[in-house]
PDB file of C-alpha atoms in Angstrom:
ATOM      1  CA  UNK A 681      -1.692  26.592   9.606  1.00 91.00           C
ATOM      2  CA  UNK A 682      -2.963  24.330   6.873  1.00 96.00           C
ATOM      3  CA  UNK A 683      -5.508  24.985   4.179  1.00 97.00           C
ATOM      4  CA  UNK A 684      -8.155  22.311   4.836  1.00 98.00           C
ATOM      5  CA  UNK A 685     -10.450  21.437   1.939  1.00 98.00           C
ATOM      6  CA  UNK A 686     -13.547  19.347   2.581  1.00 98.00           C
ATOM      7  CA  UNK A 687     -14.671  17.283  -0.419  1.00 97.00           C
ATOM      8  CA  UNK A 688     -18.292  16.133  -0.241  1.00 97.00           C
ATOM      9  CA  UNK A 689     -18.531  13.083  -2.533  1.00 97.00           C
ATOM     10  CA  UNK A 690     -22.002  12.919  -4.083  1.00 95.00           C
ATOM     11  CA  UNK A 691     -21.495  11.155  -7.425  1.00 94.00           C
ATOM     12  CA  UNK A 692     -18.529   8.812  -7.044  1.00 93.00           C
ATOM     13  CA  UNK A 693     -16.638   6.971  -4.362  1.00 93.00           C
ATOM     14  CA  UNK A 694     -13.158   7.693  -3.078  1.00 95.00           C
ATOM     15  CA  UNK A 695     -11.608   5.209  -5.523  1.00 94.00           C
ATOM     16  CA  UNK A 696     -12.865   7.312  -8.452  1.00 93.00           C
ATOM     17  CA  UNK A 697     -12.387  10.832  -7.003  1.00 94.00           C
ATOM     18  CA  UNK A 698      -8.981  10.443  -5.382  1.00 96.00           C
ATOM     19  CA  UNK A 699      -6.877   9.667  -8.495  1.00 96.00           C
ATOM     20  CA  UNK A 700      -7.675  12.983 -10.192  1.00 93.00           C
ATOM     21  CA  UNK A 701      -6.931  14.958  -7.035  1.00 96.00           C
ATOM     22  CA  UNK A 702      -3.647  13.097  -6.625  1.00 97.00           C
ATOM     23  CA  UNK A 703      -2.822  13.681 -10.281  1.00 97.00           C
ATOM     24  CA  UNK A 704      -3.217  17.424  -9.763  1.00 96.00           C
ATOM     25  CA  UNK A 705      -1.030  17.177  -6.684  1.00 97.00           C
ATOM     26  CA  UNK A 706       1.784  15.569  -8.683  1.00 97.00           C
ATOM     27  CA  UNK A 707       1.330  18.115 -11.503  1.00 96.00           C
ATOM     28  CA  UNK A 708       1.905  20.847  -8.904  1.00 97.00           C
ATOM     29  CA  UNK A 709       5.199  19.191  -7.960  1.00 97.00           C
ATOM     30  CA  UNK A 710       3.953  18.108  -4.534  1.00 98.00           C
ATOM     31  CA  UNK A 711       4.055  14.832  -2.625  1.00 98.00           C
ATOM     32  CA  UNK A 712       1.029  13.360  -0.883  1.00 98.00           C
ATOM     33  CA  UNK A 713       0.135  11.115   2.013  1.00 98.00           C
ATOM     34  CA  UNK A 714      -3.224   9.345   1.883  1.00 98.00           C
ATOM     35  CA  UNK A 715      -4.373   8.325   5.356  1.00 98.00           C
ATOM     36  CA  UNK A 716      -6.956   5.551   5.221  1.00 97.00           C
ATOM     37  CA  UNK A 717      -9.399   4.468   7.890  1.00 93.00           C
ATOM     38  CA  UNK A 718      -8.300   0.828   7.806  1.00 95.00           C
ATOM     39  CA  UNK A 719      -6.104  -1.726   6.041  1.00 96.00           C
ATOM     40  CA  UNK A 720      -8.965  -2.859   3.794  1.00 96.00           C
ATOM     41  CA  UNK A 721      -9.439   0.628   2.358  1.00 95.00           C
ATOM     42  CA  UNK A 722      -5.665   1.011   1.979  1.00 97.00           C
ATOM     43  CA  UNK A 723      -5.512  -2.182  -0.108  1.00 96.00           C
ATOM     44  CA  UNK A 724      -8.498  -1.086  -2.221  1.00 95.00           C
ATOM     45  CA  UNK A 725      -6.952   2.326  -2.916  1.00 96.00           C
ATOM     46  CA  UNK A 726      -3.575   0.768  -3.702  1.00 96.00           C
ATOM     47  CA  UNK A 727      -5.252  -1.319  -6.401  1.00 95.00           C
ATOM     48  CA  UNK A 728      -7.431   1.571  -7.629  1.00 94.00           C
ATOM     49  CA  UNK A 729      -4.409   3.842  -8.091  1.00 96.00           C
ATOM     50  CA  UNK A 730      -2.586   1.231 -10.171  1.00 94.00           C
ATOM     51  CA  UNK A 731      -5.660   0.606 -12.343  1.00 93.00           C
ATOM     52  CA  UNK A 732      -7.018   4.125 -12.803  1.00 92.00           C
ATOM     53  CA  UNK A 733      -7.210   5.466 -16.345  1.00 90.00           C
ATOM     54  CA  UNK A 734      -6.942   9.177 -15.564  1.00 89.00           C
ATOM     55  CA  UNK A 735      -4.291  10.025 -14.799  1.00 91.00           C
ATOM     56  CA  UNK A 736      -2.671   6.982 -16.337  1.00 87.00           C
ATOM     57  CA  UNK A 737       0.255   6.883 -13.897  1.00 90.00           C
ATOM     58  CA  UNK A 738       0.125   7.505 -10.152  1.00 95.00           C
ATOM     59  CA  UNK A 739       3.375   6.228  -8.630  1.00 95.00           C
ATOM     60  CA  UNK A 740       2.787   5.337  -5.000  1.00 97.00           C
ATOM     61  CA  UNK A 741       3.765   3.001  -2.224  1.00 97.00           C
ATOM     62  CA  UNK A 742       2.775   1.521   1.118  1.00 97.00           C
ATOM     63  CA  UNK A 743       4.622   0.044   4.061  1.00 95.00           C
ATOM     64  CA  UNK A 744       4.424  -3.308   2.228  1.00 94.00           C
ATOM     65  CA  UNK A 745       6.356  -1.920  -0.748  1.00 91.00           C
ATOM     66  CA  UNK A 746       8.707   0.217   1.333  1.00 90.00           C
ATOM     67  CA  UNK A 747      11.086   2.988   0.268  1.00 95.00           C
ATOM     68  CA  UNK A 748       8.771   5.740   1.530  1.00 96.00           C
ATOM     69  CA  UNK A 749      11.295   8.465   0.757  1.00 94.00           C
ATOM     70  CA  UNK A 750      11.146   7.518  -2.951  1.00 96.00           C
ATOM     71  CA  UNK A 751       7.343   7.529  -3.174  1.00 97.00           C
ATOM     72  CA  UNK A 752       5.540  10.671  -4.367  1.00 98.00           C
ATOM     73  CA  UNK A 753       2.301   9.248  -2.931  1.00 98.00           C
ATOM     74  CA  UNK A 754       2.273   7.256   0.298  1.00 98.00           C
ATOM     75  CA  UNK A 755      -0.773   5.246   1.422  1.00 98.00           C
ATOM     76  CA  UNK A 756      -1.010   4.555   5.149  1.00 98.00           C
ATOM     77  CA  UNK A 757      -3.283   3.982   8.122  1.00 98.00           C
ATOM     78  CA  UNK A 758      -0.821   5.811  10.382  1.00 97.00           C
ATOM     79  CA  UNK A 759      -0.490   9.524  11.181  1.00 98.00           C
ATOM     80  CA  UNK A 760       2.805   9.856   9.321  1.00 97.00           C
ATOM     81  CA  UNK A 761       4.498  11.458   6.328  1.00 97.00           C
ATOM     82  CA  UNK A 762       7.615   9.345   5.718  1.00 97.00           C
ATOM     83  CA  UNK A 763       7.852  10.612   2.125  1.00 98.00           C
ATOM     84  CA  UNK A 764       8.100  14.275   3.187  1.00 98.00           C
ATOM     85  CA  UNK A 765       4.626  15.081   1.820  1.00 98.00           C
ATOM     86  CA  UNK A 766       3.178  18.548   2.250  1.00 98.00           C
ATOM     87  CA  UNK A 767      -0.312  17.453   1.101  1.00 98.00           C
ATOM     88  CA  UNK A 768      -2.459  15.159   3.240  1.00 98.00           C
ATOM     89  CA  UNK A 769      -5.532  13.283   2.032  1.00 98.00           C
ATOM     90  CA  UNK A 770      -7.906  11.918   4.680  1.00 98.00           C
ATOM     91  CA  UNK A 771     -10.467   9.258   3.730  1.00 97.00           C
ATOM     92  CA  UNK A 772     -12.996   7.198   5.708  1.00 91.00           C
ATOM     93  CA  UNK A 773     -13.063   9.750   8.505  1.00 92.00           C
ATOM     94  CA  UNK A 774      -9.357   9.338   9.196  1.00 95.00           C
ATOM     95  CA  UNK A 775      -7.945  12.203  11.233  1.00 95.00           C
ATOM     96  CA  UNK A 776      -4.530  13.645  11.922  1.00 97.00           C
ATOM     97  CA  UNK A 777      -3.103  15.348  14.987  1.00 96.00           C
ATOM     98  CA  UNK A 778      -0.518  16.978  12.689  1.00 96.00           C
ATOM     99  CA  UNK A 779      -2.617  19.138  10.322  1.00 97.00           C
ATOM    100  CA  UNK A 780      -0.390  22.151  10.934  1.00 96.00           C
ATOM    101  CA  UNK A 781       2.582  20.307   9.413  1.00 97.00           C
ATOM    102  CA  UNK A 782       0.912  20.260   5.987  1.00 98.00           C
ATOM    103  CA  UNK A 783       0.356  23.027   3.457  1.00 98.00           C
ATOM    104  CA  UNK A 784      -2.930  21.521   2.264  1.00 98.00           C
ATOM    105  CA  UNK A 785      -5.281  18.887   3.683  1.00 98.00           C
ATOM    106  CA  UNK A 786      -8.008  17.177   1.637  1.00 98.00           C
ATOM    107  CA  UNK A 787     -10.815  15.635   3.704  1.00 98.00           C
ATOM    108  CA  UNK A 788     -12.915  13.388   1.435  1.00 98.00           C
ATOM    109  CA  UNK A 789     -16.219  12.054   2.777  1.00 97.00           C
ATOM    110  CA  UNK A 790     -19.199  10.131   1.395  1.00 95.00           C
ATOM    111  CA  UNK A 791     -22.191  12.453   1.122  1.00 94.00           C
ATOM    112  CA  UNK A 792     -24.591   9.499   1.004  1.00 94.00           C
ATOM    113  CA  UNK A 793     -23.478   8.244   4.427  1.00 95.00           C
ATOM    114  CA  UNK A 794     -25.090  10.346   7.177  1.00 96.00           C
ATOM    115  CA  UNK A 795     -22.564   9.174   9.782  1.00 95.00           C
ATOM    116  CA  UNK A 796     -19.659  10.331   7.575  1.00 95.00           C
ATOM    117  CA  UNK A 797     -21.372  13.666   6.936  1.00 96.00           C
ATOM    118  CA  UNK A 798     -21.892  14.197  10.680  1.00 97.00           C
ATOM    119  CA  UNK A 799     -18.247  13.374  11.430  1.00 96.00           C
ATOM    120  CA  UNK A 800     -17.114  15.735   8.637  1.00 97.00           C
ATOM    121  CA  UNK A 801     -19.165  18.524  10.224  1.00 97.00           C
ATOM    122  CA  UNK A 802     -17.379  17.874  13.513  1.00 97.00           C
ATOM    123  CA  UNK A 803     -13.997  17.983  11.774  1.00 97.00           C
ATOM    124  CA  UNK A 804     -15.035  21.274  10.124  1.00 97.00           C
ATOM    125  CA  UNK A 805     -15.762  22.786  13.544  1.00 97.00           C
ATOM    126  CA  UNK A 806     -12.500  21.425  14.982  1.00 96.00           C
ATOM    127  CA  UNK A 807     -10.318  22.738  12.149  1.00 97.00           C
ATOM    128  CA  UNK A 808     -12.054  26.113  12.295  1.00 97.00           C
ATOM    129  CA  UNK A 809     -11.471  26.330  16.053  1.00 97.00           C
ATOM    130  CA  UNK A 810      -7.804  25.456  15.476  1.00 96.00           C
ATOM    131  CA  UNK A 811      -7.470  28.409  13.086  1.00 97.00           C
ATOM    132  CA  UNK A 812      -6.968  26.524   9.823  1.00 97.00           C
ATOM    133  CA  UNK A 813      -8.130  28.066   6.550  1.00 97.00           C
ATOM    134  CA  UNK A 814     -11.109  26.094   5.209  1.00 97.00           C
ATOM    135  CA  UNK A 815     -13.069  25.536   2.042  1.00 97.00           C
ATOM    136  CA  UNK A 816     -15.946  23.251   1.159  1.00 97.00           C
ATOM    137  CA  UNK A 817     -16.270  21.526  -2.213  1.00 97.00           C
ATOM    138  CA  UNK A 818     -19.269  19.524  -3.389  1.00 96.00           C
ATOM    139  CA  UNK A 819     -19.249  17.046  -6.245  1.00 94.00           C
ATOM    140  CA  UNK A 820     -21.788  17.941  -8.957  1.00 91.00           C
ATOM    141  CA  UNK A 821     -22.645  16.796 -12.483  1.00 89.00           C
ATOM    142  CA  UNK A 822     -20.044  19.247 -13.809  1.00 89.00           C
ATOM    143  CA  UNK A 823     -17.263  18.367 -11.358  1.00 89.00           C
ATOM    144  CA  UNK A 824     -16.243  20.039  -8.109  1.00 92.00           C
ATOM    145  CA  UNK A 825     -18.074  23.200  -7.091  1.00 93.00           C
ATOM    146  CA  UNK A 826     -16.851  25.402  -4.286  1.00 95.00           C
ATOM    147  CA  UNK A 827     -19.653  26.254  -1.871  1.00 91.00           C
ATOM    148  CA  UNK A 828     -19.918  28.970   0.753  1.00 70.00           C
TER     149      UNK A 828
END
């Protein structure tokens, strides 16, 4: 079973929040897959990861760049982990039928979008019913705060 962490974005968008979480993932010696809702978001995140200031370096790739097995971070719209990642990041309501194959899953959703919040609540119920360990994190003025 995976540890599924729900990240309720209240102050920034995915492009700002994701780099720090990915940086911590790399610091822990892990690989990550970021599953995006569509090709437009994938392209935006690809650019954001190259341009982010903190951390200054987030090596990553996509199907366009290839060599998935060499990439510590893989951006995709598919339910795949061609880089052998044990950490999965889900954005834009993307889902995976393979949660149990990961050690940790990060579900990031926009707290200002009621439709995304409602879908995140459904995913919370589904992951709970499947027996995954869960935690809920909300973005505050001071950073991430674990709730409940």
